[in-house]
Coordinates of C-alpha atoms in Angstrom, one line a residue:
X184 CA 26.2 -54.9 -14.3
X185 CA 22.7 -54.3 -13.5
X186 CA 22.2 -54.3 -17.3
X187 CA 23.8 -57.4 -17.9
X188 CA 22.1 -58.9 -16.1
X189 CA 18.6 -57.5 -17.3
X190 CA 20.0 -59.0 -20.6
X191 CA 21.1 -62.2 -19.2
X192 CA 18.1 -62.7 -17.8
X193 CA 16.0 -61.9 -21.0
X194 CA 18.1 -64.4 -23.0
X195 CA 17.3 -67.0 -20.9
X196 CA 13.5 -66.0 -21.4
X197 CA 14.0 -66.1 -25.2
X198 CA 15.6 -69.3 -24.9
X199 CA 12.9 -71.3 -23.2
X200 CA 11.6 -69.6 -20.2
X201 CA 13.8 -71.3 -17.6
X202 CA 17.3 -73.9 -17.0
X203 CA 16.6 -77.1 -18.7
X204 CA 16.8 -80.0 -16.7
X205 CA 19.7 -82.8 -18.4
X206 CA 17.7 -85.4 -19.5
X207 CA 15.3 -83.3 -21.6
X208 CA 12.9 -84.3 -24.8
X209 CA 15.5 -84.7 -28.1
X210 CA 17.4 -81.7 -28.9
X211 CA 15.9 -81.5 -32.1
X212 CA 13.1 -80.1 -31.0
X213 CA 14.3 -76.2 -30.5
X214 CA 12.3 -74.7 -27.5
X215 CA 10.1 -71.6 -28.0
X216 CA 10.7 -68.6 -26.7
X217 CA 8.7 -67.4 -24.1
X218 CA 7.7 -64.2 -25.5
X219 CA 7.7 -62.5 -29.1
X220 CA 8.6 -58.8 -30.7
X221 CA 5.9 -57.8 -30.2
X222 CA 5.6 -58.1 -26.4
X223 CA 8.9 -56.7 -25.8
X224 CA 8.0 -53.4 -28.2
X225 CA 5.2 -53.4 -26.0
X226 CA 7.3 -53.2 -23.1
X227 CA 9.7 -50.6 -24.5
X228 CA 6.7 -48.2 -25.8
X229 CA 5.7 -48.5 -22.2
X230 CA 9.2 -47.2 -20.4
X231 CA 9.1 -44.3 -23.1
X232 CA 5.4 -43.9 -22.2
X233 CA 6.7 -43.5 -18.8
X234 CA 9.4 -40.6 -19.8
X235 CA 6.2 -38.9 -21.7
X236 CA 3.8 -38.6 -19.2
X237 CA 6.7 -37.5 -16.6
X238 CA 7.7 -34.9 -19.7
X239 CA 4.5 -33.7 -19.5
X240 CA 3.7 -33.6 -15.8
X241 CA 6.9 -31.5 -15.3
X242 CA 6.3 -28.7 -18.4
X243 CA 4.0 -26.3 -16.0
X244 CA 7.8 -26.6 -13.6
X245 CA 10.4 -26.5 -16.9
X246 CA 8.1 -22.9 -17.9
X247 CA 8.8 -21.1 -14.4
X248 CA 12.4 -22.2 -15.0
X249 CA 12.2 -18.8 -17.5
X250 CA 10.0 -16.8 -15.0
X251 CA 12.7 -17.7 -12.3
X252 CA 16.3 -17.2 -14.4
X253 CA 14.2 -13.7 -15.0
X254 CA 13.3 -13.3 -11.1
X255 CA 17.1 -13.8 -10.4
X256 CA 18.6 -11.3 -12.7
X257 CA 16.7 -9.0 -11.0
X258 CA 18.1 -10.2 -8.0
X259 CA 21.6 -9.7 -9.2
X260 CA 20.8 -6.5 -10.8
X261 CA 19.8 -5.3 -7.1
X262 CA 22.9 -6.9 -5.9
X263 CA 25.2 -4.8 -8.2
X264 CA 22.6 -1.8 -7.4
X265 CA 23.5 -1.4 -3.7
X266 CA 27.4 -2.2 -4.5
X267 CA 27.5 0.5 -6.5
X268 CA 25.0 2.9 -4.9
X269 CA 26.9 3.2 -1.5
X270 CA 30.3 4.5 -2.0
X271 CA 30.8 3.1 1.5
X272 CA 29.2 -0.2 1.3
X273 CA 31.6 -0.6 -2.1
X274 CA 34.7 0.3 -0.3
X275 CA 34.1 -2.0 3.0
X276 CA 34.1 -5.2 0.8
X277 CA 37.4 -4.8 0.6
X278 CA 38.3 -5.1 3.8
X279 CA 35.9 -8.1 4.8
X280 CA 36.8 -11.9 5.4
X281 CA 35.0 -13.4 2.9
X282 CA 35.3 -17.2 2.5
X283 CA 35.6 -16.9 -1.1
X284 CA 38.1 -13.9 -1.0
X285 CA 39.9 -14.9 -4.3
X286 CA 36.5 -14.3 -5.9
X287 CA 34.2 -11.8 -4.2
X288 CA 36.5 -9.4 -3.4
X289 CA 36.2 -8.5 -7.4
X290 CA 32.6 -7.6 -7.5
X291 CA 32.3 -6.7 -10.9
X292 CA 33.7 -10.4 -11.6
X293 CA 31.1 -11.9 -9.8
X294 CA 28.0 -10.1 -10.9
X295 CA 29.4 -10.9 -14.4
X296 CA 29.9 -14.3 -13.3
X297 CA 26.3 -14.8 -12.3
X298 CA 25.2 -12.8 -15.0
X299 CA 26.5 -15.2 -17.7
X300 CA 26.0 -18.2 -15.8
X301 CA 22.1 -17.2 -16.1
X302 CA 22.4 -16.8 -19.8
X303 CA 23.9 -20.1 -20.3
X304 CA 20.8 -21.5 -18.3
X305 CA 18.4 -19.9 -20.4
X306 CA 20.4 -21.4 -23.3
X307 CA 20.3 -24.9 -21.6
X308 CA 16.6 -24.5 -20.8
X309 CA 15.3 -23.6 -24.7
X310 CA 17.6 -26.7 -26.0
X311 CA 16.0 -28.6 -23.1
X312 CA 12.4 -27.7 -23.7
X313 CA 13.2 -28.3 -27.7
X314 CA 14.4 -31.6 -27.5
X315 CA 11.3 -32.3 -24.8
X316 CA 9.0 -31.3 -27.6
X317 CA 10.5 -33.5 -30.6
X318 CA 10.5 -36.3 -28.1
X319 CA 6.8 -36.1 -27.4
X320 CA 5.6 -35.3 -30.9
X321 CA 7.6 -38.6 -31.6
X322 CA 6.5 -40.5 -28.7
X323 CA 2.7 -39.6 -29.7
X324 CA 3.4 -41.1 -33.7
X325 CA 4.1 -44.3 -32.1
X326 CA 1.0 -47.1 -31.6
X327 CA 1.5 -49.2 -28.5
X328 CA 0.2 -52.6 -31.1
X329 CA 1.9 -51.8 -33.7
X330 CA 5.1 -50.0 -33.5
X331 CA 8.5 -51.9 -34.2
X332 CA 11.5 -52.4 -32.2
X333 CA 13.7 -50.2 -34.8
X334 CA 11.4 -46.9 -34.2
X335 CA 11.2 -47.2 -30.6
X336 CA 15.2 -48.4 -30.4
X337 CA 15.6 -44.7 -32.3
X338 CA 13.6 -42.8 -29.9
X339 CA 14.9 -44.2 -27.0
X340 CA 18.3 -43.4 -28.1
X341 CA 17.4 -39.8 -29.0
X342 CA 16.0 -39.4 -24.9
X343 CA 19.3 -41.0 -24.1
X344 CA 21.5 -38.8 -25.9
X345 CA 20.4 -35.6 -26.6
X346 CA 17.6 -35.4 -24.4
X347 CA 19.2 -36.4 -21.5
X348 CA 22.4 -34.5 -22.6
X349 CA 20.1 -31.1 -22.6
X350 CA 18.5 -31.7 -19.4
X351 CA 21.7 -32.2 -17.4
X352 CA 23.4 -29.0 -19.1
X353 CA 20.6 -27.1 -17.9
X354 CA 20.8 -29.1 -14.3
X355 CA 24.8 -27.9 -14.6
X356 CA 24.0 -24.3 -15.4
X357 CA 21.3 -24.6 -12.3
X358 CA 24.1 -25.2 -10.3
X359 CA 26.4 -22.9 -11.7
X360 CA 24.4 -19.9 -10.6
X361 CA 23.7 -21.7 -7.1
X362 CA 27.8 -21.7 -6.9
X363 CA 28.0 -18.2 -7.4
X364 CA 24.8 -17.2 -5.6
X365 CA 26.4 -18.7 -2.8
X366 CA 29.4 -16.4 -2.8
X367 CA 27.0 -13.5 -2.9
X368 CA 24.9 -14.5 0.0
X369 CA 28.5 -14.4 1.8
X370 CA 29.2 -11.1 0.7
X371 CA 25.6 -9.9 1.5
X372 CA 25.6 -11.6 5.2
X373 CA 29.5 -10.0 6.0
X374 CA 28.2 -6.9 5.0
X375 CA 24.8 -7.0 7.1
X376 CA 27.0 -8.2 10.1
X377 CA 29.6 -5.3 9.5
X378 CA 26.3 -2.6 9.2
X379 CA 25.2 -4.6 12.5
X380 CA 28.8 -4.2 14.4
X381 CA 32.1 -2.3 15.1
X382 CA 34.8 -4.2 14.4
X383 CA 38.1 -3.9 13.0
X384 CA 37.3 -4.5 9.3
X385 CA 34.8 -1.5 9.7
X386 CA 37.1 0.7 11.4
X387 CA 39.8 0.1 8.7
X388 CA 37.2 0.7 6.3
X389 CA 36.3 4.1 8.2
X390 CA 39.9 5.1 8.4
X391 CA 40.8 4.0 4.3
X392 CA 37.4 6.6 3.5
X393 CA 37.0 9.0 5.7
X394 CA 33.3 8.2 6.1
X395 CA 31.3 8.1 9.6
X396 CA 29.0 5.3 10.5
X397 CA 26.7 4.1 7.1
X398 CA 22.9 5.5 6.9
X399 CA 20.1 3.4 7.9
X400 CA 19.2 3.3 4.4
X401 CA 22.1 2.0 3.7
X402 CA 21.8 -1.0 6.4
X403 CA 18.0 -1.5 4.9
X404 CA 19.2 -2.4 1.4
X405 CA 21.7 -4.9 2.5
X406 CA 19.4 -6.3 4.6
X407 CA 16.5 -6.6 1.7
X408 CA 19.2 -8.1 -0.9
X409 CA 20.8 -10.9 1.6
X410 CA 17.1 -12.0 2.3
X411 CA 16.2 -11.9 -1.7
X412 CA 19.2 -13.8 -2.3
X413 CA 18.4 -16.4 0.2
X414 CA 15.0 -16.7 -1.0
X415 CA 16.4 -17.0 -4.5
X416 CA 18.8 -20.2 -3.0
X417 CA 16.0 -21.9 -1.5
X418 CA 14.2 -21.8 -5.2
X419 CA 17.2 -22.9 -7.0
X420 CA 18.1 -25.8 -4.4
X421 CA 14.6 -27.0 -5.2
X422 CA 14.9 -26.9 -8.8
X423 CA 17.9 -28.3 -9.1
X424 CA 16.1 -31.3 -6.7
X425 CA 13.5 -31.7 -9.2
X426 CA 15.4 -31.8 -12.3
X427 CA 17.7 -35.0 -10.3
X428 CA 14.8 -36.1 -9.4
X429 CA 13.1 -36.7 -12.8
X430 CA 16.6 -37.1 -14.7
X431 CA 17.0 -40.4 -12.5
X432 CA 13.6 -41.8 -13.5
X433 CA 13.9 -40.8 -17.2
X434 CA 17.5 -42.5 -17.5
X435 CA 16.2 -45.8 -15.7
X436 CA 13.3 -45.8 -18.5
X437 CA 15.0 -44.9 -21.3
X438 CA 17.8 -48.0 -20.5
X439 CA 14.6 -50.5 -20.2
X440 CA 13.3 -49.3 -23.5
X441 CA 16.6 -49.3 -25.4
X442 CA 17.2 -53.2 -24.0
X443 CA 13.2 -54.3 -24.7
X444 CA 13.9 -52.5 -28.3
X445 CA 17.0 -54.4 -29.0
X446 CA 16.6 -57.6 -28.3
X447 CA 13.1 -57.1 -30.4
X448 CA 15.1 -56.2 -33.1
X449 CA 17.0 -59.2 -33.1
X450 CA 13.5 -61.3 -32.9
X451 CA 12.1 -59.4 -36.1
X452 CA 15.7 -59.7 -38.0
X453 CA 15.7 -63.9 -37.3
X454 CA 12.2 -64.3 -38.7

């Protein structure tokens, strides 16, 4: 609606700047429009100026995306590390109420889980950086004076489509791994609480293994991966903010350059 509008409202421009009162000068006299190609290219080279300059403000923050997907297999790694390492810690999962039972009871699963979710997010980031590249080397062929409505209309359309489409896979993916980070911060807190306490989980775990209370070593690396993986969440929570963030501002000035670009278009095709 808000588009139509826009439109509506730059129609009536091109028609003769404002309503025309009934008793006007003779009709054949057309009116002239209030403002030419050129001015609206210059318009939409602006909005896709706008995407550029935010393009490049966020690259130093899109190149620790790769430092942090790298940081967070780590993490995982460590996760599967103490599963694994403590015979006990791997057999009192089992009998812990985890919110996500259904999933984390399988650890294997989720460590896979995560583990492919952060592939497809280093996937999602090179297409993303890629298609932020051709859009810039594009961007920078383009004269502010001279370009026409036709070549900005096709580079609008390329941030609305692929570059856009590139940026919210790897927004998707982002979340993806926060999804199943989350269900390992569950895991890691029940543990750390049933290290921390007897109850009756820990006493059927006792009974189904035959083992006494856990070593304090044990306790310590529970302890170090649930604060990794919370540090981890705070990270991706604000990465995931900054990628809406500048998503919201690209898409608003990529529409204003695709509707400047078009309705210049129709200007330079009626000369």
């Amino acid at each position: 609606m808000k588009r139509v509008i826009a439109l509506v409202s730059v129609v009536l421009m091109l028609g003769g700047c404002a309503p025309q009162p009934e008793i006007q000068q003779p009709a054949i006299i057309p009116p002239k429009p209030c403002i030419n190609a050129a001015q609206l290219n210059a318009y939409g080279y602006d909005h896709l100026e706008r995407v550029a300059r935010l393009l490049r403000e966020d690259k130093k923050n899109i190149e620790s995306f790769e430092g942090f997907i790298n940081t967070m297999k780590g993490t995982v790694d460590n996760y599967a590390d103490m599963i694994k390492s403590s015979v006990y810690i791997s057999n009192v999962v089992r009998f812990l109420p985890i919110p996500y039972a259904g999933e984390v009871s399988n650890t294997t699963k989720l460590i896979s889980k995560t583990l492919l979710n952060l592939g497809g997010a280093a996937s999602a980031l090179n297409r993303y950086k890629n298609s932020s590249e051709y859009f810039l080397a594009n961007f920078d062929k383009l004269n502010r004076s001279t370009a026409k409505g036709s070549e900005i209309a096709k580079l609008a359309l390329y941030a609305d489509t692929k570059l856009m489409d590139d940026a919210q896979d790897l927004e998707n993916g982002l979340k993806e791994i926060s999804a199943s980070t989350q269900m390992m911060a569950a895991t890691t807190q029940a543990i750390a609480d049933a290290l921390e306490r007897t109850n009756g989980y820990v006493n059927n775990a006792k009974n189904f293994v035959g083992f006494s209370k856990p070593e304090g070593e044990d306790t310590s690396t529970v302890i170090q991966s649930r604060n990794s993986i919370n540090a981890r969440m705070g990270q991706l929570s604000q990465k995931i903010a900054s990628l809406e963030m500048s998503g919201k501002s690209h898409r608003f000035n990529i529409a204003k350059a695709r509707i400047y670009s078009q309705l210049a278009m129709q200007l330079e095709g009626s000369k």
